[in-house]
Amino acid sequence: MGESEAILKILEKSPVFENCEPTSLTQFVAQSNIISVEKGQILFVHEEPAKRFFMVLGGWVKLFRETLDGSQAIIDILPAGHLLGETSVFDDNKYPYSAEAVEQTKLISIPLNLLKSEIDDNPKMASAMLYHMAKVRRQQDRELEHLVVQNAPQRIGCFLLRLTNQREEGPAKIQLPYDKSLVAARLGMQPETFSRALSKLKEATGLEINGSTISLNNVRQLIEFSCAACSSEFPCKDLKSKASCATQ
Amino acid sequence: MGESEAILKILEKSPVFENCEPTSLTQFVAQSNIISVEKGQILFVHEEPAKRFFMVLGGWVKLFRETLDGSQAIIDILPAGHLLGETSVFDDNKYPYSAEAVEQTKLISIPLNLLKSEIDDNPKMASAMLYHMAKVRRQQDRELEHLVVQNAPQRIGCFLLRLTNQREEGPAKIQLPYDKSLVAARLGMQPETFSRALSKLKEATGLEINGSTISLNNVRQLIEFSCAACSSEFPCKDLKSKASCATQ
């Protein structure tokens, strides 16, 4: 399969692009390309003029901003299926964050001006984009809620639950997707806080950690522990999960 | 001025409605009404079917959700000029949070189905809504960043800075818009944490508190203290401020 054909197959299945006019989709495909970036490579920098946006195909991309005093605030770490930089069209064409590959990562690079004109010209595309934005807003809303009401062990538990197959109960093995230090930063915790919280989570739910593999006797224990401090019942429809990655 | 005339004047100046077709605007006005709710009154409840959305005209509305174990997560406290419940159209027509008046509050109540059909039929309205959603997303993004990188005294300082006239430096008097306990909850802090953080903020910036009035010798001290742990320079364009309320 050629690159264009591959891009077409991916875009036409994506919730944002499936409403694209066929002629516009052809244009998107013609002007997009698949890129591969190494671990640590910066894709774009916060506030820089935005020309392209991206869809993650494989790997992980860290979105972050640097504060004036030099610390880094991690906004998100995106797996396959997710868009990044797409909201620049509503923000003076400037990137709202910086993006860096956490490991070797494959992405589709797509021109932003095409997205802008398709949104302006095609009401269905505008509507798809609105649903997409509303979904991201619900996810952010939930993250804000958790930062306020969940304690650190519960937040780690919630993060782990999103990595499980959310339909199954009983024993489970969960693979951490990236370094523990990055998980801590993603959850807005200092490494020491993360360590202490993980110990408490082990005590409370009986989970076992072996390198990057986490074993649980029963997912239900983790659900009861973490989801008590959440306004949504498990399985959660708002938060990004492994299962929902493929379709965003 | 009659109620309809008053509603028309407000809606046609609002960023979301200014792109409405004149005939649709007439419909919005005809089917909207101004309501007054008492302190503590619930406007709508999380997950309930949504029929109306609202624009705050005066007073404050608390948006919140209740967790399964019964605690309350405050999502926002909205002043005049802000919309609430409007994103239900993208969320199965269910309210994404509960809303309660923090004091006596005046609002315009607007039918949600009109918003839905206007977004579907009028690309300019869809586009206005996209810009509105993008703005809310940037605000949420900034809140998430602050919850992760700012310490408690810095978060209080940031909250106070949003209540100042962001164009002026030098001495300032800031009026707390509602109870200190609500400010604490809005910032996701326990009352004790809030008290301790406020003392630290006083030490660091020399601010003085007298009831609900806060006096500062120089706003610059507060800016230097709080905005160091933020990726945006002061005056911030993302966060809701007193000055930006009127135009959302």
XYZ file of C-alpha atoms in Angstrom:
496
model
C 0.000 0.000 0.000
C 1.370 3.419 -0.962
C 1.649 6.245 1.544
C -1.310 8.195 0.081
C -3.504 5.134 0.189
C -2.502 4.509 3.812
C -3.255 8.118 4.787
C -6.627 7.980 3.007
C -7.602 4.791 4.859
C -6.747 6.329 8.228
C -8.335 9.742 7.667
C -11.623 8.465 6.256
C -12.119 6.370 9.393
C -11.354 9.260 11.767
C -14.350 11.012 13.416
C -13.081 14.444 12.371
C -12.390 13.620 8.723
C -15.166 11.165 7.938
C -17.468 14.109 7.183
C -14.996 15.711 4.829
C -16.188 16.238 1.227
C -14.571 13.581 -1.043
C -12.778 16.256 -3.095
C -11.431 17.854 0.091
C -10.346 14.505 1.463
C -8.355 13.988 -1.730
C -6.676 17.346 -1.111
C -5.909 16.470 2.514
C -4.340 13.197 1.391
C -2.332 14.856 -1.385
C -0.851 17.446 0.974
C -0.263 15.170 3.965
C 2.655 12.901 4.630
C 3.730 10.312 7.162
C 6.705 11.338 9.278
C 8.806 9.468 11.762
C 10.389 11.294 14.688
C 13.004 10.053 17.120
C 12.647 9.945 20.898
C 13.203 13.433 22.299
C 12.634 15.230 18.998
C 10.568 18.415 19.218
C 7.669 18.541 16.756
C 6.737 22.149 17.400
C 7.150 24.852 20.020
C 4.508 26.719 22.042
C 3.478 30.059 20.473
C 5.331 29.389 17.222
C 3.346 30.025 14.024
C 1.431 26.842 13.190
C 1.435 25.486 9.644
C 0.751 21.766 10.185
C -1.170 19.649 12.610
C -0.642 15.973 13.314
C -2.294 12.649 13.972
C -0.339 10.112 16.032
C -0.067 6.710 14.311
C 2.262 4.971 16.739
C 4.401 5.951 19.727
C 3.635 8.725 22.201
C 3.796 12.499 22.004
C 4.210 14.703 25.053
C 2.399 18.057 25.021
C 3.878 20.580 27.414
C 4.527 24.203 28.191
C 7.431 25.843 29.944
C 6.689 28.275 32.740
C 8.550 31.594 33.010
C 10.690 30.180 35.841
C 11.702 27.208 33.720
C 9.638 24.277 34.956
C 7.748 22.071 32.570
C 4.000 21.531 32.766
C 2.937 18.358 30.978
C -0.481 18.856 29.454
C -0.953 15.427 27.989
C 0.821 12.409 26.556
C -0.984 11.306 23.428
C -1.102 7.784 22.028
C -2.084 6.627 18.526
C -5.303 8.040 17.109
C -5.038 11.481 18.671
C -4.702 14.854 16.985
C -2.289 17.550 18.078
C -1.939 21.186 17.038
C -5.373 21.173 15.377
C -6.826 23.902 17.605
C -4.194 26.390 16.413
C -6.712 27.398 13.720
C -8.788 29.001 16.467
C -5.809 30.543 18.226
C -4.195 33.022 15.787
C -2.451 30.106 14.084
C -0.056 29.659 16.975
C 0.649 26.366 18.689
C -0.990 26.305 22.142
C 1.740 24.010 23.543
C 5.037 22.388 22.619
C 5.152 18.780 21.420
C 7.948 16.242 21.820
C 8.154 12.563 20.892
C 8.461 10.427 24.037
C 9.737 7.504 21.980
C 10.108 6.819 18.271
C 6.806 8.056 16.915
C 4.995 7.947 13.576
C 2.552 10.688 12.652
C 0.567 12.049 9.748
C 1.493 15.679 9.127
C -1.448 17.656 7.696
C -1.646 21.295 6.498
C -3.577 23.491 8.897
C -4.891 25.885 6.210
C -6.789 23.012 4.571
C -8.501 22.267 7.883
C -9.422 25.938 8.254
C -10.971 26.186 4.775
C -12.797 22.862 5.106
C -14.311 24.000 8.422
C -15.356 27.309 6.843
C -16.826 25.740 3.702
C -18.348 22.490 4.926
C -20.913 22.653 7.762
C -20.569 18.896 8.359
C -16.853 19.321 8.947
C -17.526 22.262 11.306
C -19.973 20.076 13.171
C -17.494 17.163 13.368
C -14.901 19.556 14.707
C -17.378 20.861 17.310
C -18.043 17.329 18.539
C -14.314 16.703 18.647
C -13.713 19.886 20.666
C -16.588 19.030 23.010
C -15.056 15.618 23.618
C -11.661 17.099 24.429
C -13.398 19.585 26.705
C -15.102 16.757 28.608
C -11.754 15.001 28.985
C -10.124 18.174 30.314
C -13.085 18.711 32.607
C -12.619 15.250 34.038
C -8.869 15.799 34.484
C -9.588 19.035 36.359
C -12.112 17.235 38.539
C -9.605 14.491 39.358
C -6.810 16.937 40.171
C -9.153 18.549 42.687
C -10.928 15.581 44.308
C -8.764 12.501 43.844
C -5.797 11.895 46.089
C -2.487 10.825 44.550
C -3.018 7.018 44.912
C -6.497 7.351 43.374
C -5.090 9.322 40.439
C -2.530 6.605 39.752
C -5.295 3.982 39.985
C -7.402 5.945 37.501
C -4.445 6.172 35.110
C -3.949 2.384 35.336
C -7.648 1.687 34.796
C -7.488 3.541 31.502
C -4.840 1.089 30.363
C -7.007 -1.959 31.047
C -9.548 -3.436 28.742
C -12.449 -1.564 30.293
C -14.981 -4.299 29.587
C -13.374 -7.039 31.620
C -13.189 -7.658 35.328
C -11.148 -10.209 37.272
C -7.352 -10.492 37.177
C -5.428 -8.145 34.899
C -1.907 -7.403 33.746
C -1.235 -3.781 32.875
C 1.809 -2.645 30.946
C 3.023 0.872 31.765
C 3.240 2.667 28.412
C 6.304 4.725 29.326
C 8.795 5.424 32.138
C 7.465 5.690 35.673
C 9.040 9.162 35.939
C 7.005 10.269 32.941
C 3.827 8.754 34.401
C 4.504 10.809 37.544
C 5.010 13.995 35.512
C 1.893 13.261 33.440
C -0.091 13.022 36.667
C 1.462 16.255 37.954
C 3.331 14.543 40.793
C 6.851 14.929 42.105
C 8.774 11.608 41.888
C 8.714 11.214 45.711
C 4.965 11.849 45.858
C 4.467 9.305 43.090
C 6.523 6.637 44.924
C 4.658 7.126 48.182
C 1.298 7.113 46.416
C 2.164 3.934 44.537
C 3.003 2.187 47.827
C -0.344 3.240 49.270
C -2.118 2.023 46.155
C -0.359 -1.362 46.509
C -1.521 -1.661 50.104
C -5.085 -0.668 49.281
C -5.638 -2.798 46.193
C -3.047 -5.590 46.402
C -1.506 -4.766 43.045
C 2.011 -5.975 42.297
C 4.660 -4.191 40.301
C 7.357 -5.947 38.343
C 9.365 -3.518 36.223
C 6.816 -1.923 33.952
C 4.228 -4.678 34.449
C 1.471 -4.270 36.994
C -0.569 -7.289 38.096
C -3.945 -7.164 39.748
C -5.986 -9.988 41.263
C -9.191 -8.185 40.526
C -9.740 -4.975 38.563
C -12.848 -4.377 40.705
C -10.645 -3.510 43.724
C -8.919 -0.790 41.733
C -12.254 0.506 40.416
C -13.694 0.705 43.924
C -10.619 2.475 45.181
C -10.250 5.106 42.437
C -13.699 5.667 41.005
C -15.206 6.504 44.401
C -13.612 9.932 43.993
C -15.047 10.545 40.522
C -18.446 11.765 39.374
C -18.590 9.228 36.562
C -19.083 5.498 36.853
C -16.653 2.962 35.462
C -16.165 2.305 32.561
C -15.722 6.019 31.971
C -16.836 7.472 28.698
C -14.851 10.688 28.973
C -11.267 9.753 29.547
C -8.876 8.614 26.904
C -8.379 4.892 27.203
C -6.356 2.296 25.417
C -9.556 0.968 23.904
C -10.695 4.331 22.591
C -7.366 5.354 21.105
C -7.998 3.908 17.689
C -11.105 5.978 17.190
C -9.937 8.959 19.286
C -36.966 48.745 27.885
C -39.004 45.532 27.595
C -37.545 42.119 28.395
C -37.324 41.068 24.722
C -35.529 44.249 23.809
C -33.099 43.768 26.700
C -32.379 40.158 25.652
C -31.860 41.231 22.036
C -29.361 43.923 23.056
C -27.354 41.454 25.124
C -27.387 38.562 22.653
C -26.450 40.599 19.592
C -23.337 41.841 21.395
C -22.271 38.367 22.511
C -19.463 36.680 20.508
C -21.506 33.490 20.068
C -24.744 35.132 18.907
C -23.427 38.056 16.899
C -23.140 35.767 13.869
C -26.681 34.520 14.189
C -28.986 35.124 11.194
C -31.372 38.035 12.018
C -34.429 35.775 11.669
C -32.863 33.224 14.012
C -31.900 35.907 16.498
C -35.553 36.978 16.550
C -36.478 33.366 17.352
C -33.864 33.156 20.108
C -35.207 36.335 21.660
C -38.840 35.224 21.382
C -38.140 31.921 23.131
C -35.745 33.228 25.783
C -36.557 34.831 29.100
C -34.774 36.473 31.979
C -34.901 34.531 35.218
C -33.844 35.394 38.728
C -32.660 32.660 41.079
C -32.027 32.835 44.793
C -28.760 31.995 46.534
C -28.446 28.227 46.814
C -31.016 27.453 44.132
C -30.098 24.639 41.738
C -30.429 25.562 38.057
C -29.888 22.055 36.696
C -28.393 18.749 37.709
C -25.502 16.793 36.166
C -26.646 14.156 33.625
C -30.248 15.400 33.572
C -31.791 15.909 30.112
C -30.916 19.422 28.954
C -33.585 21.668 27.428
C -32.243 25.163 28.164
C -28.877 26.804 28.439
C -28.099 30.071 30.219
C -26.151 33.304 30.086
C -25.249 34.915 33.429
C -26.326 38.575 33.624
C -25.461 39.274 37.253
C -24.417 37.257 40.292
C -22.357 34.065 40.267
C -23.133 30.476 39.289
C -21.216 27.517 40.650
C -20.683 24.575 38.295
C -19.950 21.334 40.102
C -20.207 17.572 40.079
C -20.672 15.146 42.920
C -18.350 12.190 43.169
C -19.653 8.695 43.922
C -18.409 8.998 47.526
C -20.296 12.262 47.978
C -17.706 15.022 47.758
C -18.229 18.015 45.548
C -15.841 18.998 42.768
C -16.223 22.640 41.800
C -15.566 23.040 38.106
C -15.996 26.780 37.847
C -17.754 29.783 39.312
C -19.082 31.915 36.486
C -19.647 35.678 36.585
C -21.757 37.827 34.259
C -21.261 37.284 30.530
C -20.629 33.558 30.674
C -22.647 30.732 29.169
C -23.525 27.522 30.986
C -25.072 24.305 29.771
C -24.431 25.216 26.134
C -22.192 22.217 25.409
C -25.001 19.799 26.268
C -25.861 19.882 22.540
C -22.673 17.906 21.898
C -23.184 15.569 24.827
C -26.430 13.632 24.181
C -28.420 16.631 25.453
C -27.390 15.937 29.012
C -25.952 18.538 31.361
C -22.211 17.916 31.872
C -22.335 19.363 35.410
C -24.747 20.701 38.026
C -25.274 24.452 38.431
C -26.188 26.388 41.566
C -26.555 30.127 42.221
C -23.893 31.302 44.685
C -25.879 34.458 45.396
C -28.990 36.021 43.910
C -28.360 35.659 40.199
C -29.977 36.875 36.994
C -29.716 34.830 33.827
C -31.113 34.576 30.324
C -32.662 31.145 29.800
C -32.389 30.045 26.146
C -33.758 26.912 24.423
C -31.021 24.437 23.543
C -32.770 23.044 20.432
C -32.590 26.488 18.790
C -28.844 26.557 19.348
C -28.528 23.098 17.836
C -30.473 23.973 14.687
C -28.705 27.317 14.262
C -25.308 25.559 14.495
C -26.445 22.969 11.950
C -27.915 25.500 9.505
C -25.613 28.484 9.779
C -21.880 27.950 9.162
C -21.062 31.324 10.733
C -22.783 30.254 13.940
C -20.899 26.922 13.859
C -17.678 28.850 13.447
C -18.543 31.246 16.321
C -19.271 28.241 18.494
C -15.934 26.660 17.531
C -14.063 29.802 18.577
C -16.054 29.864 21.812
C -15.206 26.209 22.522
C -11.545 26.810 21.671
C -11.455 29.705 24.126
C -12.964 27.599 26.903
C -10.476 24.872 26.063
C -7.569 27.297 26.431
C -8.925 28.413 29.801
C -9.225 24.813 30.983
C -5.763 24.101 29.660
C -4.392 26.964 31.697
C -6.258 25.800 34.831
C -4.791 22.318 34.391
C -1.327 23.810 33.981
C -1.725 25.853 37.154
C -3.011 22.925 39.201
C 0.122 21.055 38.223
C 2.862 23.693 38.416
C 1.683 26.461 40.732
C 1.880 26.057 44.477
C -1.120 27.042 46.607
C 0.012 30.652 47.374
C 0.738 31.202 43.659
C -2.721 29.891 42.712
C -4.380 32.323 45.129
C -2.231 35.143 43.702
C -3.290 34.217 40.171
C -6.950 34.223 41.235
C -6.525 37.719 42.738
C -4.733 39.042 39.660
C -7.748 38.096 37.546
C -9.840 40.390 39.716
C -7.609 43.405 39.118
C -7.799 45.777 36.222
C -5.145 43.964 34.223
C -3.860 47.084 32.515
C -2.750 48.963 35.609
C 0.221 48.595 37.904
C 0.954 50.227 41.249
C -1.279 49.989 44.332
C -4.555 48.074 44.068
C -7.610 47.193 46.094
C -9.212 43.869 45.233
C -12.676 42.884 46.355
C -13.207 39.140 46.857
C -16.284 38.278 44.780
C -17.603 35.650 47.205
C -16.853 33.907 50.519
C -13.278 32.888 51.257
C -14.459 29.302 51.767
C -15.855 29.302 48.235
C -12.638 30.811 46.849
C -10.787 27.929 48.545
C -13.154 25.347 47.027
C -12.945 27.029 43.601
C -9.164 26.668 43.778
C -9.451 23.028 44.848
C -8.012 23.669 48.313
C -9.034 22.475 51.750
C -9.842 25.437 54.065
C -6.669 24.828 56.145
C -4.490 24.694 53.027
C -6.086 27.916 51.827
C -5.405 29.688 55.167
C -1.778 28.624 55.263
C -1.282 29.562 51.610
C -2.849 32.978 52.141
C -0.418 33.661 55.013
C 2.511 32.724 52.807
C 1.187 34.963 50.048
C 0.944 37.859 52.521
C 4.555 37.359 53.577
C 5.797 37.122 50.012
C 3.916 40.048 48.498
C 2.973 42.283 51.422
C -0.732 42.180 50.667
C -3.173 43.057 53.417
C -6.566 41.511 54.033
C -9.439 43.350 55.635
C -12.653 41.326 55.502
C -13.238 40.734 51.800
C -10.962 43.582 50.693
C -7.378 42.897 49.717
C -4.903 45.772 49.462
C -1.645 45.669 47.579
C 1.153 48.243 47.486
C 2.153 47.148 44.041
C 0.456 44.683 41.722
C 3.874 43.979 40.191
C 4.913 42.047 43.337
C 1.938 39.747 42.954
C 2.621 39.306 39.237
C 6.251 38.395 39.895
C 5.240 35.937 42.580
C 2.448 34.112 40.728
C 3.190 34.421 37.032
C 6.675 32.936 37.422
C 4.944 29.551 37.579
C 2.893 30.072 34.425
C 3.755 29.693 30.752
C 1.924 32.871 29.813
C 2.968 36.432 30.537
C 0.812 38.879 32.433
C -1.727 40.206 31.465
C -2.955 36.742 30.536
C -5.175 36.379 27.526
C -6.545 32.950 28.411
C -8.027 33.210 31.844
C -11.378 34.664 32.673
C -10.888 38.062 34.220
C -13.125 40.752 35.563
C -12.326 42.854 32.516
C -13.207 40.124 30.046
C -16.466 39.073 31.656
C -18.658 41.443 29.712
C -17.493 40.019 26.403
C -16.936 36.484 27.696
